């Protein structure tokens, strides 16, 4: 073998090794990601895809019990309702669904109209945690009923939050359907409201790394008034979800108005 051939072989080997190393990092970081690209228009609620939370609450801060009866499909819209109805340890009932599969880097999108009422939280988020034998990682869109003109963005990394940012929702999140999206990559996280980027995170310490499930939920509190506002129930209210989508990196966008149509 000539010296020139040996150099070419060594360079090729080095390039292959570098490529393998580059792809190995996200694979390790997101072990267990089983979800693939999809769009859900909620013509029905497929229980093989969606798990409906039922019969418990998330702790003392939550003043309602998750109930399958608060989760309904009507005319292509998923309705999560909050109402005064004693259930379990709580005087109120509320609704939540989550994917059964876990998802990794990609574009996450929801089209939703949030509920009315101080002390309520209408949320679209991804989460994984100790119940799944993983660290608590999370990416959030949360509309607090005390101020539906804003949506709160946040991330948790190994149970550490404190990354909150409030951004405007033109016209109010509770007055009509709005589109919320985040694009999660290994090196950055971008948030969008109605197609416009409103926040970007590039600090590695503020970027989740573990594959997560997708959630939508509506719940209330009597105790977190400083954050969510004083609880002031007057009548049943609903959070409405028209569409949820996930697009894996590099794949075709799942619907015409998707942020991924422009980015991928």
Tab-separated table of C-alpha atoms in Angstrom:
chain	number	residue	atom	x	y	z
A	1	UNK	CA	0.000	0.000	0.000
A	2	UNK	CA	1.416	3.415	-0.984
A	3	UNK	CA	1.848	6.269	1.485
A	4	UNK	CA	-0.832	8.269	-0.356
A	5	UNK	CA	-3.271	5.366	-0.203
A	6	UNK	CA	-2.563	4.895	3.503
A	7	UNK	CA	-3.297	8.587	4.156
A	8	UNK	CA	-6.593	8.392	2.237
A	9	UNK	CA	-7.588	5.277	4.172
A	10	UNK	CA	-6.734	6.919	7.495
A	11	UNK	CA	-8.726	10.048	6.618
A	12	UNK	CA	-11.726	7.972	5.581
A	13	UNK	CA	-11.549	5.998	8.811
A	14	UNK	CA	-11.327	9.207	10.847
A	15	UNK	CA	-14.316	10.731	8.997
A	16	UNK	CA	-16.383	7.614	9.630
A	17	UNK	CA	-15.451	7.662	13.309
A	18	UNK	CA	-16.394	11.331	13.665
A	19	UNK	CA	-19.728	10.733	11.928
A	20	UNK	CA	-20.469	7.807	14.204
A	21	UNK	CA	-19.612	9.867	17.277
A	22	UNK	CA	-21.854	12.717	16.142
A	23	UNK	CA	-24.835	10.436	15.709
A	24	UNK	CA	-24.156	8.462	18.885
A	25	UNK	CA	-24.700	11.414	21.239
A	26	UNK	CA	-28.382	12.085	20.498
A	27	UNK	CA	-29.077	8.352	20.332
A	28	UNK	CA	-27.773	7.892	23.888
A	29	UNK	CA	-29.445	11.076	25.124
A	30	UNK	CA	-32.857	9.958	23.877
A	31	UNK	CA	-32.839	6.281	24.568
A	32	UNK	CA	-36.386	4.956	24.634
A	33	UNK	CA	-37.912	7.308	22.064
A	34	UNK	CA	-40.474	5.131	20.275
A	35	UNK	CA	-42.863	7.724	18.804
A	36	UNK	CA	-42.881	8.595	15.113
A	37	UNK	CA	-44.244	11.545	13.151
A	38	UNK	CA	-48.033	11.966	13.376
A	39	UNK	CA	-50.905	14.415	13.218
A	40	UNK	CA	-53.957	13.936	15.447
A	41	UNK	CA	-57.148	15.714	14.389
A	42	UNK	CA	-59.314	14.122	17.098
A	43	UNK	CA	-62.030	12.650	14.951
A	44	UNK	CA	-61.894	9.932	17.603
A	45	UNK	CA	-59.745	9.285	20.666
A	46	UNK	CA	-57.645	6.213	19.967
A	47	UNK	CA	-56.898	4.672	23.360
A	48	UNK	CA	-53.991	2.753	21.826
A	49	UNK	CA	-52.338	6.120	21.165
A	50	UNK	CA	-53.679	8.215	24.059
A	51	UNK	CA	-53.776	7.347	27.738
A	52	UNK	CA	-56.556	9.120	29.673
A	53	UNK	CA	-55.598	10.081	33.228
A	54	UNK	CA	-58.272	8.873	35.642
A	55	UNK	CA	-58.748	8.542	39.383
A	56	UNK	CA	-55.854	10.426	40.968
A	57	UNK	CA	-54.277	13.866	41.381
A	58	UNK	CA	-50.707	15.095	41.089
A	59	UNK	CA	-50.338	16.250	44.681
A	60	UNK	CA	-51.511	18.726	47.301
A	61	UNK	CA	-51.140	21.656	44.913
A	62	UNK	CA	-53.854	20.259	42.612
A	63	UNK	CA	-57.459	20.793	43.720
A	64	UNK	CA	-59.052	18.398	41.208
A	65	UNK	CA	-59.029	14.676	40.459
A	66	UNK	CA	-58.264	13.495	36.933
A	67	UNK	CA	-61.378	11.910	35.443
A	68	UNK	CA	-62.026	10.149	32.148
A	69	UNK	CA	-65.477	11.753	32.227
A	70	UNK	CA	-63.830	15.165	31.730
A	71	UNK	CA	-62.352	14.028	28.404
A	72	UNK	CA	-64.695	14.152	25.396
A	73	UNK	CA	-64.513	14.371	21.604
A	74	UNK	CA	-67.057	16.597	19.831
A	75	UNK	CA	-66.997	17.639	16.165
A	76	UNK	CA	-63.279	16.949	15.743
A	77	UNK	CA	-62.227	18.728	18.934
A	78	UNK	CA	-60.868	17.236	22.141
A	79	UNK	CA	-62.539	18.871	25.161
A	80	UNK	CA	-60.936	18.765	28.601
A	81	UNK	CA	-63.323	20.125	31.211
A	82	UNK	CA	-63.047	21.406	34.771
A	83	UNK	CA	-66.115	21.286	36.991
A	84	UNK	CA	-67.235	21.130	40.601
A	85	UNK	CA	-67.819	17.449	41.240
A	86	UNK	CA	-66.503	15.617	44.294
A	87	UNK	CA	-64.215	12.851	43.170
A	88	UNK	CA	-61.744	11.023	45.349
A	89	UNK	CA	-59.944	13.454	47.658
A	90	UNK	CA	-60.952	16.563	45.717
A	91	UNK	CA	-64.078	18.695	45.263
A	92	UNK	CA	-63.414	19.237	41.541
A	93	UNK	CA	-62.828	17.033	38.498
A	94	UNK	CA	-60.478	17.790	35.597
A	95	UNK	CA	-59.111	16.248	32.400
A	96	UNK	CA	-55.802	15.138	30.932
A	97	UNK	CA	-54.525	12.903	28.131
A	98	UNK	CA	-51.002	11.775	27.328
A	99	UNK	CA	-49.331	9.737	24.616
A	100	UNK	CA	-48.400	6.182	25.421
A	101	UNK	CA	-45.189	6.506	23.407
A	102	UNK	CA	-42.199	8.736	24.054
A	103	UNK	CA	-40.825	11.229	21.552
A	104	UNK	CA	-37.407	12.766	20.991
A	105	UNK	CA	-36.027	15.726	19.093
A	106	UNK	CA	-38.407	17.244	16.572
A	107	UNK	CA	-41.283	19.696	16.110
A	108	UNK	CA	-44.215	19.579	18.543
A	109	UNK	CA	-47.412	21.485	17.738
A	110	UNK	CA	-50.863	22.091	19.158
A	111	UNK	CA	-53.846	24.157	18.080
A	112	UNK	CA	-55.922	24.941	21.149
A	113	UNK	CA	-58.282	27.304	22.919
A	114	UNK	CA	-57.723	27.603	26.659
A	115	UNK	CA	-60.148	27.585	29.575
A	116	UNK	CA	-61.462	30.587	31.519
A	117	UNK	CA	-60.862	31.162	35.219
A	118	UNK	CA	-58.225	32.361	37.647
A	119	UNK	CA	-56.485	29.469	39.361
A	120	UNK	CA	-56.670	27.224	36.280
A	121	UNK	CA	-53.857	25.977	34.046
A	122	UNK	CA	-54.370	24.951	30.402
A	123	UNK	CA	-51.189	23.162	29.375
A	124	UNK	CA	-49.531	21.565	26.347
A	125	UNK	CA	-46.250	19.979	27.351
A	126	UNK	CA	-43.880	17.065	27.171
A	127	UNK	CA	-42.758	15.227	30.298
A	128	UNK	CA	-40.845	12.239	31.591
A	129	UNK	CA	-40.026	11.503	35.210
A	130	UNK	CA	-39.495	9.093	38.089
A	131	UNK	CA	-42.714	7.174	37.392
A	132	UNK	CA	-41.044	6.081	34.148
A	133	UNK	CA	-37.707	5.521	35.927
A	134	UNK	CA	-36.194	8.590	34.278
A	135	UNK	CA	-35.085	12.028	35.491
A	136	UNK	CA	-37.753	14.741	35.417
A	137	UNK	CA	-37.404	16.499	32.039
A	138	UNK	CA	-40.175	18.753	30.710
A	139	UNK	CA	-40.979	21.362	28.041
A	140	UNK	CA	-44.027	23.575	28.658
A	141	UNK	CA	-46.636	25.836	27.162
A	142	UNK	CA	-48.928	26.866	30.043
A	143	UNK	CA	-51.742	29.417	29.896
A	144	UNK	CA	-52.702	30.590	33.376
A	145	UNK	CA	-56.353	31.571	33.653
A	146	UNK	CA	-55.480	34.690	35.646
A	147	UNK	CA	-53.957	36.204	32.475
A	148	UNK	CA	-54.903	34.445	29.224
A	149	UNK	CA	-53.235	37.235	27.216
A	150	UNK	CA	-49.921	35.462	27.927
A	151	UNK	CA	-48.515	31.955	27.626
A	152	UNK	CA	-45.735	30.789	29.918
A	153	UNK	CA	-42.808	28.854	28.461
A	154	UNK	CA	-40.571	26.707	30.654
A	155	UNK	CA	-38.190	23.756	30.728
A	156	UNK	CA	-37.233	21.336	33.477
A	157	UNK	CA	-33.925	19.506	33.368
A	158	UNK	CA	-33.424	16.777	35.979
A	159	UNK	CA	-36.274	18.368	37.995
A	160	UNK	CA	-34.717	21.842	37.866
A	161	UNK	CA	-36.991	24.533	36.397
A	162	UNK	CA	-36.790	28.278	36.790
A	163	UNK	CA	-36.672	28.942	33.055
A	164	UNK	CA	-40.040	30.677	32.812
A	165	UNK	CA	-40.760	33.248	30.130
A	166	UNK	CA	-44.108	34.946	29.440
A	167	UNK	CA	-44.979	35.839	25.843
A	168	UNK	CA	-48.035	37.467	24.296
A	169	UNK	CA	-50.913	35.592	22.707
A	170	UNK	CA	-52.541	38.168	20.408
A	171	UNK	CA	-56.286	38.339	21.028
A	172	UNK	CA	-56.062	36.129	24.113
A	173	UNK	CA	-55.513	32.381	24.416
A	174	UNK	CA	-59.087	31.837	25.668
A	175	UNK	CA	-60.889	33.807	22.963
A	176	UNK	CA	-60.089	31.561	20.018
A	177	UNK	CA	-57.806	28.845	18.702
A	178	UNK	CA	-54.098	29.609	18.553
A	179	UNK	CA	-51.125	27.593	17.333
A	180	UNK	CA	-48.263	26.789	19.694
A	181	UNK	CA	-45.115	24.915	18.676
A	182	UNK	CA	-41.650	24.137	19.882
A	183	UNK	CA	-38.742	22.744	17.906
A	184	UNK	CA	-36.480	20.673	20.124
A	185	UNK	CA	-32.963	19.960	18.928
A	186	UNK	CA	-29.838	18.710	20.670
A	187	UNK	CA	-28.282	22.185	20.649
A	188	UNK	CA	-31.302	24.492	20.891
A	189	UNK	CA	-35.005	24.839	21.625
A	190	UNK	CA	-37.248	27.288	19.772
A	191	UNK	CA	-40.785	28.271	20.780
A	192	UNK	CA	-43.432	29.579	18.347
A	193	UNK	CA	-46.835	31.242	18.760
A	194	UNK	CA	-49.008	31.409	15.632
A	195	UNK	CA	-46.012	30.687	13.426
A	196	UNK	CA	-43.734	33.353	14.902
A	197	UNK	CA	-40.672	32.425	16.927
A	198	UNK	CA	-40.994	34.015	20.377
A	199	UNK	CA	-38.118	32.467	22.311
A	200	UNK	CA	-34.903	30.522	21.722
A	201	UNK	CA	-32.845	28.561	24.237
A	202	UNK	CA	-29.253	27.549	23.461
A	203	UNK	CA	-27.728	27.101	26.922
A	204	UNK	CA	-26.984	23.337	27.195
A	205	UNK	CA	-27.848	23.452	30.913
A	206	UNK	CA	-31.404	24.508	30.010
A	207	UNK	CA	-32.051	21.880	27.330
A	208	UNK	CA	-33.815	18.610	28.210
A	209	UNK	CA	-32.244	15.462	26.771
A	210	UNK	CA	-34.592	12.576	27.641
A	211	UNK	CA	-37.384	11.314	25.387
A	212	UNK	CA	-40.773	12.403	26.704
A	213	UNK	CA	-44.511	11.806	26.428
A	214	UNK	CA	-46.851	14.464	25.027
A	215	UNK	CA	-49.560	15.829	27.351
A	216	UNK	CA	-52.519	18.206	27.291
A	217	UNK	CA	-54.201	18.970	30.600
A	218	UNK	CA	-56.549	21.317	32.426
A	219	UNK	CA	-56.253	21.554	36.211
A	220	UNK	CA	-56.692	23.961	39.119
A	221	UNK	CA	-55.130	24.947	42.416
A	222	UNK	CA	-56.108	26.450	45.775
A	223	UNK	CA	-52.522	26.873	46.940
A	224	UNK	CA	-50.382	28.218	44.074
A	225	UNK	CA	-52.168	31.575	43.930
A	226	UNK	CA	-48.945	33.539	43.525
A	227	UNK	CA	-48.310	31.755	40.247
A	228	UNK	CA	-51.735	30.786	38.888
A	229	UNK	CA	-53.924	33.401	40.583
A	230	UNK	CA	-56.581	33.131	43.288
A	231	UNK	CA	-58.916	30.238	42.567
A	232	UNK	CA	-62.341	31.610	41.709
A	233	UNK	CA	-64.675	28.919	40.384
A	234	UNK	CA	-67.999	30.105	38.962
A	235	UNK	CA	-69.032	27.498	36.382
A	236	UNK	CA	-67.694	24.560	34.356
A	237	UNK	CA	-65.120	25.496	31.731
A	238	UNK	CA	-63.270	23.675	28.952
A	239	UNK	CA	-59.942	23.606	27.205
A	240	UNK	CA	-60.363	22.681	23.529
A	241	UNK	CA	-57.708	21.013	21.381
A	242	UNK	CA	-58.201	20.953	17.629
A	243	UNK	CA	-54.923	19.303	16.624
A	244	UNK	CA	-51.660	17.893	17.963
A	245	UNK	CA	-48.707	16.956	15.753
A	246	UNK	CA	-45.150	15.743	15.998
A	247	UNK	CA	-42.647	15.827	13.134
A	248	UNK	CA	-39.346	14.005	13.463
A	249	UNK	CA	-36.228	15.879	12.265
A	250	UNK	CA	-35.871	15.882	8.485
A	251	UNK	CA	-39.280	14.325	7.798
A	252	UNK	CA	-42.124	15.845	5.785
A	253	UNK	CA	-44.411	18.189	7.711
A	254	UNK	CA	-47.655	16.605	8.887
A	255	UNK	CA	-50.112	19.359	7.870
A	256	UNK	CA	-50.003	22.369	5.577
A	257	UNK	CA	-49.729	25.089	8.246
A	258	UNK	CA	-47.027	23.307	10.250
A	259	UNK	CA	-43.914	25.130	11.392
A	260	UNK	CA	-42.014	22.054	10.196
A	261	UNK	CA	-43.037	22.807	6.586
A	262	UNK	CA	-40.752	25.826	6.691
A	263	UNK	CA	-37.958	24.412	8.855
A	264	UNK	CA	-37.426	20.880	7.462
